[in-house]
Structure formats: C-alpha cells, structure tokens
Amino acid sequence: MSTIAPSRTTPDLHVSDEELRRLYRMMVQIRRFEERTEEQYTRDRIGGYCHLNIGEEATVAGTVGSLTSDDYLFGGYRDHGLSLAVGGSPRAVMAELFGKETGQAHGRGGSMHLLDVERHFLGGWGIVGAQIPLAVGAAFALDYEGRPGAVMCLFGDAAVNIGAFHEGLNLAAIWNLPCVFVITNNLYGMGTSVEMASAEPDLWKRGQAYRMPSEQVDGQDVLAVREAPQRLLRLAREERQPALLECLTYRYRGHSVADPGKSYRPQEEIDRWRARDPIVMFEQTLRTRGILDDAAVEAVRAEVEAEVQDAIDYALASADPDPKDLYRHIYDPKGASDFDRMGEGAPFGELSIRGTNWASGDS
Ligand SMILES: Cc1ncc(C[n+]2csc(CCOP(=O)(O)OP(=O)(O)O)c2C)c(N)n1
Ligand SMILES: [Mg+2]
C-alpha cells in the first residue's frame, strides 16, 4: 500500500444533527470533568499522578467517537477523557481517581490506569509507548480469530521516539494488522518541544517509513478529526490496512497537575492556541448551523455539571479497598509474596527504605 498525502483539514459536513450534539456533549463533559478533577486533586482527594485532557477534547472526541462496538481502544496515561468518550460512567472514572473500590479498576489503577473492558477500552498505560505493542497484539488477535473490528491506539508525540513505536508499526505493516495508530501531538513531551525531541518534527511522516497511509489533521477541529479515523478504521477493518494519524492539538494545562506548564511555553503560543479552543469553535459551528442555541448550550452545561457533581459525591461516599485485598484484581503470577515489603502509608509502598520504617513512623 502506498502512502497518501496528509489531509490536514477535511471537515466532514455529512454528519447527522444527533451525532453533532453527541460530539458536543462529549467534549463539554470531558472539559468539565477535568476541571473538577483538577479541583479535587488540589483538595487532596486524588493521589499520585494526574494528567488532564483540557484543550485536547476535539482530538479525543473525534478519534474515540469514531469507534464502533467491534473496535478496541488503547491509550496512554492522559486517559480520563478516553474512558468518558467510550461511554464509561463518570462515577466509575472519578471513583478510580479517588482510589476507591467502586472505581473502574477497583481503585488499584488510579488516574493513569483506567480500564473498561466491557466497552473495549483496554487502558490507560503509564509507560510512554507501552500501549503500542499491546495494541498490535490485540490487532493480531482480531485478525487471527477472524473477528470484524479494528484497534485504535492513541499515544503522545514523545512516544514516536520510543523503540516500541517502530517495532509496533513495522509488525502491523508486514502482518497487515487492523490497527489505527493515533499521535496526539500536543507539541510537548513534558517540558520538551517536538522540535527539540524529534529530528523529523512532521510526525505523520513516520508512518511512511512503514508504507502505511499517514495523515495529519487539525486536532482542534472535531469534525476534521472525526473524518480521518472513520475512513482509516474502515480501511483497517475491511482491508487489514494499518494507518498512522497525527492530530495537532495543545494542552491548556501543564503536563500533569503538578506542572504549571508556563516556564517552557511562550505566553504568545498559549494565547494563540487558546484562541482556537475546540469547544468554543465547535459551539460556533453548531450555532451557525442552527443546531445549538443559548438554551441548548445551557441545558448541556447544566446536565454535565450535575453529572460530574454526582460522580464526585459518589466517589467521596465510596469505600476504600480493604488492605487485605491488595492482591486482588492485579496480575500476580509469582503470588502475593512480592508484596510482603509493602507498607501502608509509605510513599512508594515500601515498608522499609534506607533505614526508614514507614509502618512504625520511625525515620
Ligand atoms: C518509557 C518512559 N520514559 C519516560 C517516562 C516519563 N514520562 C512520563 S510522561 C512523559 C512525556 C510524554 O509526552 P507525550 O508522549 O508527548 O504525551 P503527553 O504527556 O504530551 O500527552 C515522560 C517522558 C515514562 N513514563 N515512560
Ligand atoms: Mg505530548
């Protein structure tokens, strides 16, 4: 299969009103969920790492919103929006962030390891690029078992310089696996820009080395984003042709809630991307098309507000996992003995590090 030219922006104008409203609601839900998550983190109700999708809602909704019930999804650690976009319950996502037993992964995974097997969302992975070989394996399984779906694998711009990216794309190409690889290019891997990290900063071109269709879209324009994966997923399902899609977007917050995200990004750049807020832009499009008016916008916002508040209340009221059950729901081939050193309340779970006994409080 030869390569094809990048599409950049090809807004799909043939989308039903119902689908447009669904995408809009999805984006508003993700934004509000993330804003409230940030607030819950600062109130010390969420521990560990926490990476938000704010600013990237069109990329999330346009890609994940294109999956059918036969397809499977893999993502990185910036995954709250992904889990909501597959239709996951905000209650179960928030409870997972709070580390509660009622969470998507029974509180064992937290923010970076969401999981919704029922809806074919197979994580939520904390190691940069780790999801790529896993997604290729899932695509192989679909092909081997003669099942109809495809796999979508999302990862950040920094993952394209990880060995697993090259191994994964190469295998997918030579074995004709039904996998659509999606780069969420938000221009930075932590504080390092794509220009500083990548010898070829046009990341979509990487797919050409594996002779797969490779495209770039405007990740702030949900209709442009949505058009490309729909087409590429069809190619994957029907012709077992893998593809690479790059979505150009921007995170409005820092890398994680612990990073203000200002020192390495010029204010002018932040302002320029803020002026292209994906939700504001889509709302304008829908108003122009007569699909949304003030009352409809207000109704969506109120509905989402109540839903997210309900998720927070639910998470707060849910029980913590019982420490006795620490080994349940986890992959533990060697048995629980590996965890004997773990102590409750220790920063990294260790009972004893360099003479510090966290369990007794002595240091
Ligand atoms: C293999 C590996 N190396 C380093 C890290 C530390 N790390 C966590 S996030 C990150 C940046 C990844 O950036 P990108 O892929 O662009 O995703 P984004 O955070 O922008 O969504 C790094 C280097 C890691 N988790 N895994
Ligand atoms: Mg990035």
Short mmCIF file of C-alpha atoms and ligand atoms in Angstrom, two decimals:
data_model
loop_
_atom_site.label_atom_id
_atom_site.label_comp_id
_atom_site.label_asym_id
_atom_site.label_seq_id
_atom_site.Cartn_x
_atom_site.Cartn_y
_atom_site.Cartn_z
CA MET A 1 0.00 0.00 0.00
CA SER A 2 1.49 3.33 -0.96
CA THR A 3 1.40 6.41 1.21
CA ILE A 4 -1.16 9.14 0.73
CA ALA A 5 -0.89 12.88 1.18
CA PRO A 6 -1.75 14.45 4.52
CA SER A 7 -5.33 15.64 4.74
CA ARG A 8 -4.67 18.48 7.24
CA THR A 9 -8.28 19.63 7.48
CA THR A 10 -11.12 17.87 5.75
CA PRO A 11 -14.20 18.77 7.76
CA ASP A 12 -16.88 16.14 7.39
CA LEU A 13 -20.05 18.02 6.50
CA HIS A 14 -22.27 14.95 6.30
CA VAL A 15 -22.83 14.32 9.97
CA SER A 16 -26.30 13.94 11.46
CA ASP A 17 -27.56 16.56 13.90
CA GLU A 18 -27.78 13.87 16.54
CA GLU A 19 -24.12 12.92 16.07
CA LEU A 20 -23.08 16.59 16.20
CA ARG A 21 -24.91 17.01 19.50
CA ARG A 22 -23.35 13.81 20.83
CA LEU A 23 -19.83 15.04 20.00
CA TYR A 24 -20.51 18.44 21.53
CA ARG A 25 -21.82 16.93 24.76
CA MET A 26 -18.84 14.58 24.92
CA MET A 27 -16.41 17.50 24.68
CA VAL A 28 -18.24 19.60 27.27
CA GLN A 29 -18.39 16.60 29.59
CA ILE A 30 -14.65 15.94 29.29
CA ARG A 31 -13.79 19.60 29.90
CA ARG A 32 -15.94 19.91 32.99
CA PHE A 33 -14.90 16.52 34.35
CA GLU A 34 -11.25 17.54 34.05
CA GLU A 35 -11.74 20.98 35.61
CA ARG A 36 -13.45 19.40 38.61
CA THR A 37 -10.77 16.69 38.74
CA GLU A 38 -8.08 19.36 38.99
CA GLU A 39 -10.01 20.91 41.86
CA GLN A 40 -10.39 17.54 43.62
CA TYR A 41 -6.66 16.96 43.27
CA THR A 42 -5.85 20.27 44.97
CA ARG A 43 -8.24 19.22 47.78
CA ASP A 44 -6.06 16.14 48.27
CA ARG A 45 -8.80 13.72 47.35
CA ILE A 46 -6.79 12.28 44.44
CA GLY A 47 -3.26 10.99 44.94
CA GLY A 48 -0.40 10.09 42.64
CA TYR A 49 -0.09 11.37 39.10
CA CYS A 50 -2.92 13.08 37.27
CA HIS A 51 -2.83 14.26 33.64
CA LEU A 52 -5.71 16.24 32.15
CA ASN A 53 -7.19 16.34 28.65
CA ILE A 54 -8.18 20.04 28.81
CA GLY A 55 -7.61 21.59 25.35
CA GLU A 56 -7.47 18.19 23.62
CA GLU A 57 -11.23 17.45 23.71
CA ALA A 58 -11.73 17.57 19.92
CA THR A 59 -8.91 15.09 19.37
CA VAL A 60 -10.39 12.75 21.98
CA ALA A 61 -14.00 13.02 20.80
CA GLY A 62 -13.11 12.89 17.10
CA THR A 63 -11.00 9.76 17.38
CA VAL A 64 -12.65 7.75 20.15
CA GLY A 65 -16.09 8.89 18.98
CA SER A 66 -15.41 7.10 15.67
CA LEU A 67 -15.10 3.62 17.17
CA THR A 68 -17.81 1.01 16.71
CA SER A 69 -18.72 -1.66 19.26
CA ASP A 70 -16.45 -4.17 17.42
CA ASP A 71 -13.37 -1.98 17.86
CA TYR A 72 -10.87 -1.76 20.73
CA LEU A 73 -9.10 1.23 22.23
CA PHE A 74 -5.69 1.63 23.88
CA GLY A 75 -4.30 4.88 25.28
CA GLY A 76 -1.64 6.41 27.48
CA TYR A 77 -1.91 7.89 30.94
CA ARG A 78 -3.82 11.04 29.84
CA ASP A 79 -6.86 8.86 29.78
CA HIS A 80 -9.82 10.32 31.69
CA GLY A 81 -11.36 11.73 28.52
CA LEU A 82 -10.79 8.47 26.64
CA SER A 83 -12.72 6.49 29.20
CA LEU A 84 -15.58 9.01 29.23
CA ALA A 85 -15.64 9.08 25.41
CA VAL A 86 -16.16 5.31 25.13
CA GLY A 87 -19.24 5.85 27.28
CA GLY A 88 -17.72 4.98 30.66
CA SER A 89 -19.58 6.10 33.74
CA PRO A 90 -18.24 9.36 35.22
CA ARG A 91 -18.91 7.81 38.63
CA ALA A 92 -16.58 4.86 37.97
CA VAL A 93 -13.88 7.10 36.48
CA MET A 94 -13.96 9.59 39.35
CA ALA A 95 -14.04 6.78 41.93
CA GLU A 96 -10.93 5.30 40.29
CA LEU A 97 -9.15 8.66 40.56
CA PHE A 98 -10.10 8.72 44.24
CA GLY A 99 -8.66 5.18 44.61
CA LYS A 100 -12.00 3.70 45.67
CA GLU A 101 -13.21 0.12 45.41
CA THR A 102 -16.06 1.26 43.12
CA GLY A 103 -13.58 2.65 40.59
CA GLN A 104 -13.09 1.25 37.08
CA ALA A 105 -10.05 -0.74 38.22
CA HIS A 106 -11.30 -1.19 41.81
CA GLY A 107 -9.06 1.68 42.89
CA ARG A 108 -5.92 -0.29 42.05
CA GLY A 109 -5.01 1.68 38.93
CA GLY A 110 -5.78 5.34 39.59
CA SER A 111 -5.65 8.16 37.06
CA MET A 112 -3.13 6.59 34.68
CA HIS A 113 -4.63 3.10 34.55
CA LEU A 114 -8.28 3.41 33.73
CA LEU A 115 -9.82 0.31 32.22
CA ASP A 116 -13.25 -0.51 30.83
CA VAL A 117 -13.13 -3.99 29.34
CA GLU A 118 -16.89 -4.07 28.73
CA ARG A 119 -16.59 -1.04 26.44
CA HIS A 120 -13.37 -2.35 24.86
CA PHE A 121 -11.15 0.30 26.44
CA LEU A 122 -8.07 -1.73 27.36
CA GLY A 123 -6.19 1.00 29.27
CA GLY A 124 -4.71 3.54 30.40
CA TRP A 125 -0.86 2.83 30.30
CA GLY A 126 1.78 4.73 32.28
CA ILE A 127 4.94 3.83 30.37
CA VAL A 128 5.38 6.05 27.33
CA GLY A 129 4.64 3.98 24.20
CA ALA A 130 3.88 0.78 26.17
CA GLN A 131 0.40 0.60 24.70
CA ILE A 132 1.71 0.31 21.14
CA PRO A 133 2.92 -3.33 21.20
CA LEU A 134 -0.14 -4.25 23.26
CA ALA A 135 -2.43 -2.72 20.68
CA VAL A 136 -0.58 -4.52 17.90
CA GLY A 137 -1.06 -7.77 19.82
CA ALA A 138 -4.79 -7.08 20.11
CA ALA A 139 -4.96 -6.32 16.38
CA PHE A 140 -3.17 -9.60 15.71
CA ALA A 141 -5.73 -11.41 17.88
CA LEU A 142 -8.62 -9.84 15.97
CA ASP A 143 -7.09 -10.88 12.70
CA TYR A 144 -6.11 -14.37 13.89
CA GLU A 145 -9.56 -15.06 15.26
CA GLY A 146 -11.22 -13.61 12.16
CA ARG A 147 -13.15 -11.03 14.14
CA PRO A 148 -14.57 -7.94 12.46
CA GLY A 149 -13.22 -4.96 14.43
CA ALA A 150 -10.10 -2.82 14.42
CA VAL A 151 -7.85 -1.41 17.14
CA MET A 152 -7.19 2.26 17.76
CA CYS A 153 -4.04 3.10 19.66
CA LEU A 154 -3.51 6.64 20.94
CA PHE A 155 -0.17 7.95 22.21
CA GLY A 156 1.66 11.25 22.60
CA ASP A 157 4.24 12.94 20.39
CA ALA A 158 7.06 11.75 22.67
CA ALA A 159 6.17 8.11 22.06
CA VAL A 160 7.27 8.25 18.41
CA ASN A 161 10.90 8.21 19.55
CA ILE A 162 10.45 5.08 21.65
CA GLY A 163 11.63 1.77 20.14
CA ALA A 164 8.25 0.14 20.68
CA PHE A 165 6.68 2.63 18.22
CA HIS A 166 8.92 1.41 15.40
CA GLU A 167 8.60 -2.26 16.29
CA GLY A 168 4.83 -1.92 16.55
CA LEU A 169 4.30 -0.07 13.27
CA ASN A 170 6.65 -2.37 11.43
CA LEU A 171 4.89 -5.52 12.63
CA ALA A 172 1.46 -4.07 11.95
CA ALA A 173 2.54 -3.23 8.40
CA ILE A 174 4.20 -6.53 7.48
CA TRP A 175 1.40 -8.58 9.04
CA ASN A 176 -1.40 -6.37 7.68
CA LEU A 177 -2.98 -5.83 11.05
CA PRO A 178 -6.16 -3.79 11.60
CA CYS A 179 -4.68 -1.03 13.73
CA VAL A 180 -5.02 2.74 13.50
CA PHE A 181 -2.20 4.48 15.35
CA VAL A 182 -3.01 7.99 16.53
CA ILE A 183 -0.44 10.54 17.67
CA THR A 184 -1.92 13.17 19.95
CA ASN A 185 0.65 15.81 19.14
CA ASN A 186 0.21 18.49 21.81
CA LEU A 187 3.64 19.88 20.85
CA TYR A 188 5.36 18.84 24.11
CA GLY A 189 6.53 15.75 25.94
CA MET A 190 6.62 17.12 29.50
CA GLY A 191 8.72 20.30 29.01
CA THR A 192 10.44 19.28 25.77
CA SER A 193 9.06 20.53 22.47
CA VAL A 194 8.64 18.29 19.44
CA GLU A 195 11.22 20.40 17.57
CA MET A 196 13.80 19.68 20.27
CA ALA A 197 12.97 15.99 20.57
CA SER A 198 12.28 14.86 17.00
CA ALA A 199 14.68 15.03 14.06
CA GLU A 200 11.58 14.91 11.81
CA PRO A 201 9.00 17.08 13.58
CA ASP A 202 6.33 16.30 10.96
CA LEU A 203 5.37 13.22 12.89
CA TRP A 204 2.83 11.85 10.41
CA LYS A 205 5.73 11.19 8.03
CA ARG A 206 6.97 8.44 10.34
CA GLY A 207 4.24 6.15 9.02
CA GLN A 208 5.61 6.46 5.51
CA ALA A 209 8.71 4.53 6.56
CA TYR A 210 6.33 1.61 7.04
CA ARG A 211 4.37 2.30 3.86
CA MET A 212 1.11 2.90 5.61
CA PRO A 213 -1.41 5.69 4.98
CA SER A 214 -0.17 8.58 7.08
CA GLU A 215 -2.09 11.78 7.68
CA GLN A 216 -2.18 14.91 9.79
CA VAL A 217 -5.34 16.68 10.92
CA ASP A 218 -6.20 19.82 12.81
CA GLY A 219 -6.82 18.34 16.25
CA GLN A 220 -8.81 21.39 17.42
CA ASP A 221 -11.50 20.83 14.79
CA VAL A 222 -13.59 17.89 15.91
CA LEU A 223 -15.18 17.35 12.50
CA ALA A 224 -11.81 17.27 10.77
CA VAL A 225 -10.52 14.82 13.36
CA ARG A 226 -13.61 12.63 13.11
CA GLU A 227 -13.47 12.26 9.35
CA ALA A 228 -9.97 10.78 9.23
CA PRO A 229 -10.27 7.91 11.75
CA GLN A 230 -13.64 6.91 10.37
CA ARG A 231 -12.04 6.40 6.99
CA LEU A 232 -8.87 4.82 8.37
CA LEU A 233 -10.77 2.47 10.69
CA ARG A 234 -12.85 1.29 7.73
CA LEU A 235 -9.63 0.60 5.82
CA ALA A 236 -8.29 -1.32 8.82
CA ARG A 237 -11.46 -3.38 9.27
CA GLU A 238 -12.12 -4.11 5.62
CA GLU A 239 -8.64 -4.32 4.12
CA ARG A 240 -6.48 -5.13 7.14
CA GLN A 241 -4.52 -1.98 6.36
CA PRO A 242 -2.87 -0.20 9.32
CA ALA A 243 -2.51 3.58 9.29
CA LEU A 244 -0.99 6.49 11.20
CA LEU A 245 -2.88 9.66 12.04
CA GLU A 246 -1.36 12.74 13.67
CA CYS A 247 -3.71 15.17 15.45
CA LEU A 248 -2.22 18.61 16.12
CA THR A 249 -3.53 19.91 19.41
CA TYR A 250 -2.47 21.66 22.62
CA ARG A 251 -2.85 21.00 26.30
CA TYR A 252 -4.08 24.07 28.11
CA ARG A 253 -2.72 22.88 31.44
CA GLY A 254 0.76 21.68 32.39
CA HIS A 255 1.98 18.16 31.72
CA SER A 256 0.37 16.97 34.96
CA VAL A 257 -1.46 18.76 37.76
CA ALA A 258 1.95 19.29 39.39
CA ASP A 259 3.26 21.37 36.45
CA PRO A 260 2.02 24.95 35.83
CA GLY A 261 3.11 24.48 32.19
CA LYS A 262 4.36 28.05 31.72
CA SER A 263 8.15 28.05 32.02
CA TYR A 264 8.81 26.21 28.76
CA ARG A 265 5.98 27.66 26.67
CA PRO A 266 5.83 31.28 25.45
CA GLN A 267 2.67 33.14 26.51
CA GLU A 268 2.08 34.15 22.89
CA GLU A 269 1.91 30.45 21.93
CA ILE A 270 -0.52 29.64 24.75
CA ASP A 271 -2.73 32.59 23.74
CA ARG A 272 -2.69 31.54 20.09
CA TRP A 273 -3.90 28.05 20.93
CA ARG A 274 -6.42 29.34 23.46
CA ALA A 275 -7.94 31.39 20.66
CA ARG A 276 -8.63 28.05 18.96
CA ASP A 277 -10.47 26.46 21.87
CA PRO A 278 -12.01 23.31 20.38
CA ILE A 279 -15.25 23.62 22.33
CA VAL A 280 -15.76 27.31 21.56
CA MET A 281 -15.04 26.67 17.87
CA PHE A 282 -17.43 23.73 17.64
CA GLU A 283 -20.14 25.59 19.53
CA GLN A 284 -19.87 28.41 16.99
CA THR A 285 -20.16 25.94 14.11
CA LEU A 286 -23.26 24.37 15.63
CA ARG A 287 -24.87 27.73 16.33
CA THR A 288 -24.24 28.79 12.74
CA ARG A 289 -25.85 25.57 11.52
CA GLY A 290 -28.86 26.21 13.77
CA ILE A 291 -28.21 23.07 15.82
CA LEU A 292 -27.46 24.84 19.10
CA ASP A 293 -28.88 27.97 20.70
CA ASP A 294 -28.40 29.60 24.11
CA ALA A 295 -30.99 27.36 25.75
CA ALA A 296 -29.46 24.16 24.34
CA VAL A 297 -25.95 25.19 25.40
CA GLU A 298 -27.21 26.00 28.88
CA ALA A 299 -29.04 22.66 29.10
CA VAL A 300 -25.93 20.66 28.14
CA ARG A 301 -23.79 22.58 30.63
CA ALA A 302 -26.31 22.09 33.46
CA GLU A 303 -26.68 18.39 32.70
CA VAL A 304 -22.92 17.84 32.65
CA GLU A 305 -22.43 19.91 35.81
CA ALA A 306 -24.91 17.74 37.70
CA GLU A 307 -23.40 14.56 36.31
CA VAL A 308 -19.86 15.47 37.37
CA GLN A 309 -21.01 16.62 40.81
CA ASP A 310 -22.82 13.31 41.18
CA ALA A 311 -19.60 11.48 40.23
CA ILE A 312 -17.67 13.38 42.92
CA ASP A 313 -20.35 12.68 45.56
CA TYR A 314 -20.34 9.02 44.57
CA ALA A 315 -16.54 8.77 44.77
CA LEU A 316 -16.48 10.50 48.16
CA ALA A 317 -19.12 8.16 49.55
CA SER A 318 -17.45 5.00 48.18
CA ALA A 319 -15.32 2.73 50.36
CA ASP A 320 -11.55 2.43 50.09
CA PRO A 321 -10.31 -1.01 49.03
CA ASP A 322 -9.67 -3.27 52.01
CA PRO A 323 -5.88 -3.54 52.51
CA LYS A 324 -6.37 -7.29 52.91
CA ASP A 325 -7.47 -7.39 49.27
CA LEU A 326 -4.40 -5.62 47.91
CA TYR A 327 -3.54 -8.61 45.70
CA ARG A 328 -6.97 -8.97 44.16
CA HIS A 329 -7.59 -7.68 40.60
CA ILE A 330 -3.89 -7.50 39.82
CA TYR A 331 -1.60 -9.59 37.67
CA ASP A 332 0.42 -11.55 40.19
CA PRO A 333 1.96 -14.72 38.69
CA LYS A 334 4.50 -15.15 41.49
CA GLY A 335 1.95 -14.93 44.27
CA ALA A 336 1.46 -12.27 46.88
CA SER A 337 4.92 -12.73 48.43
CA ASP A 338 6.28 -9.99 46.18
CA PHE A 339 4.24 -7.54 48.18
CA ASP A 340 5.42 -8.53 51.63
CA ARG A 341 7.72 -5.50 51.69
CA MET A 342 4.86 -3.09 51.05
CA GLY A 343 3.70 -0.90 53.90
CA GLU A 344 0.51 1.11 54.17
CA GLY A 345 1.11 4.85 54.04
CA ALA A 346 4.63 4.62 52.61
CA PRO A 347 5.16 6.98 49.67
CA PHE A 348 6.08 4.22 47.26
CA GLY A 349 4.55 1.34 49.17
CA GLU A 350 7.87 0.20 50.64
CA LEU A 351 7.85 -0.96 54.25
CA SER A 352 11.45 -0.10 54.68
CA ILE A 353 13.70 2.11 52.57
CA ARG A 354 17.23 3.01 53.64
CA GLY A 355 16.52 2.57 57.33
CA THR A 356 13.13 4.33 57.29
CA ASN A 357 10.33 2.28 58.75
CA TRP A 358 7.22 3.89 57.36
CA ALA A 359 4.92 1.44 59.06
CA SER A 360 6.10 2.39 62.57
CA GLY A 361 6.58 6.05 61.82
CA ASP A 362 10.29 5.87 62.81
CA SER A 363 12.70 7.55 60.45
C1 LIG B 1 9.44 4.92 28.82
C2 LIG B 1 9.16 6.14 29.63
N1 LIG B 1 10.06 7.14 29.67
C3 LIG B 1 9.81 8.25 30.38
C4 LIG B 1 8.62 8.38 31.09
C5 LIG B 1 8.35 9.66 31.85
N2 LIG B 1 7.33 10.43 31.13
C6 LIG B 1 6.06 10.41 31.55
S1 LIG B 1 5.10 11.31 30.55
C7 LIG B 1 6.38 11.75 29.55
C8 LIG B 1 6.16 12.66 28.36
C9 LIG B 1 5.34 12.03 27.31
O1 LIG B 1 4.88 13.00 26.42
P1 LIG B 1 3.90 12.69 25.22
O2 LIG B 1 4.14 11.32 24.71
O3 LIG B 1 4.02 13.80 24.24
O4 LIG B 1 2.45 12.68 25.90
P2 LIG B 1 1.67 13.90 26.59
O5 LIG B 1 2.06 13.88 28.05
O6 LIG B 1 2.06 15.14 25.92
O7 LIG B 1 0.23 13.57 26.45
C10 LIG B 1 7.54 11.20 30.01
C11 LIG B 1 8.86 11.41 29.37
C12 LIG B 1 7.71 7.31 31.03
N3 LIG B 1 6.53 7.37 31.66
N4 LIG B 1 7.97 6.22 30.28
MG MG B 2 2.88 15.48 24.05
#
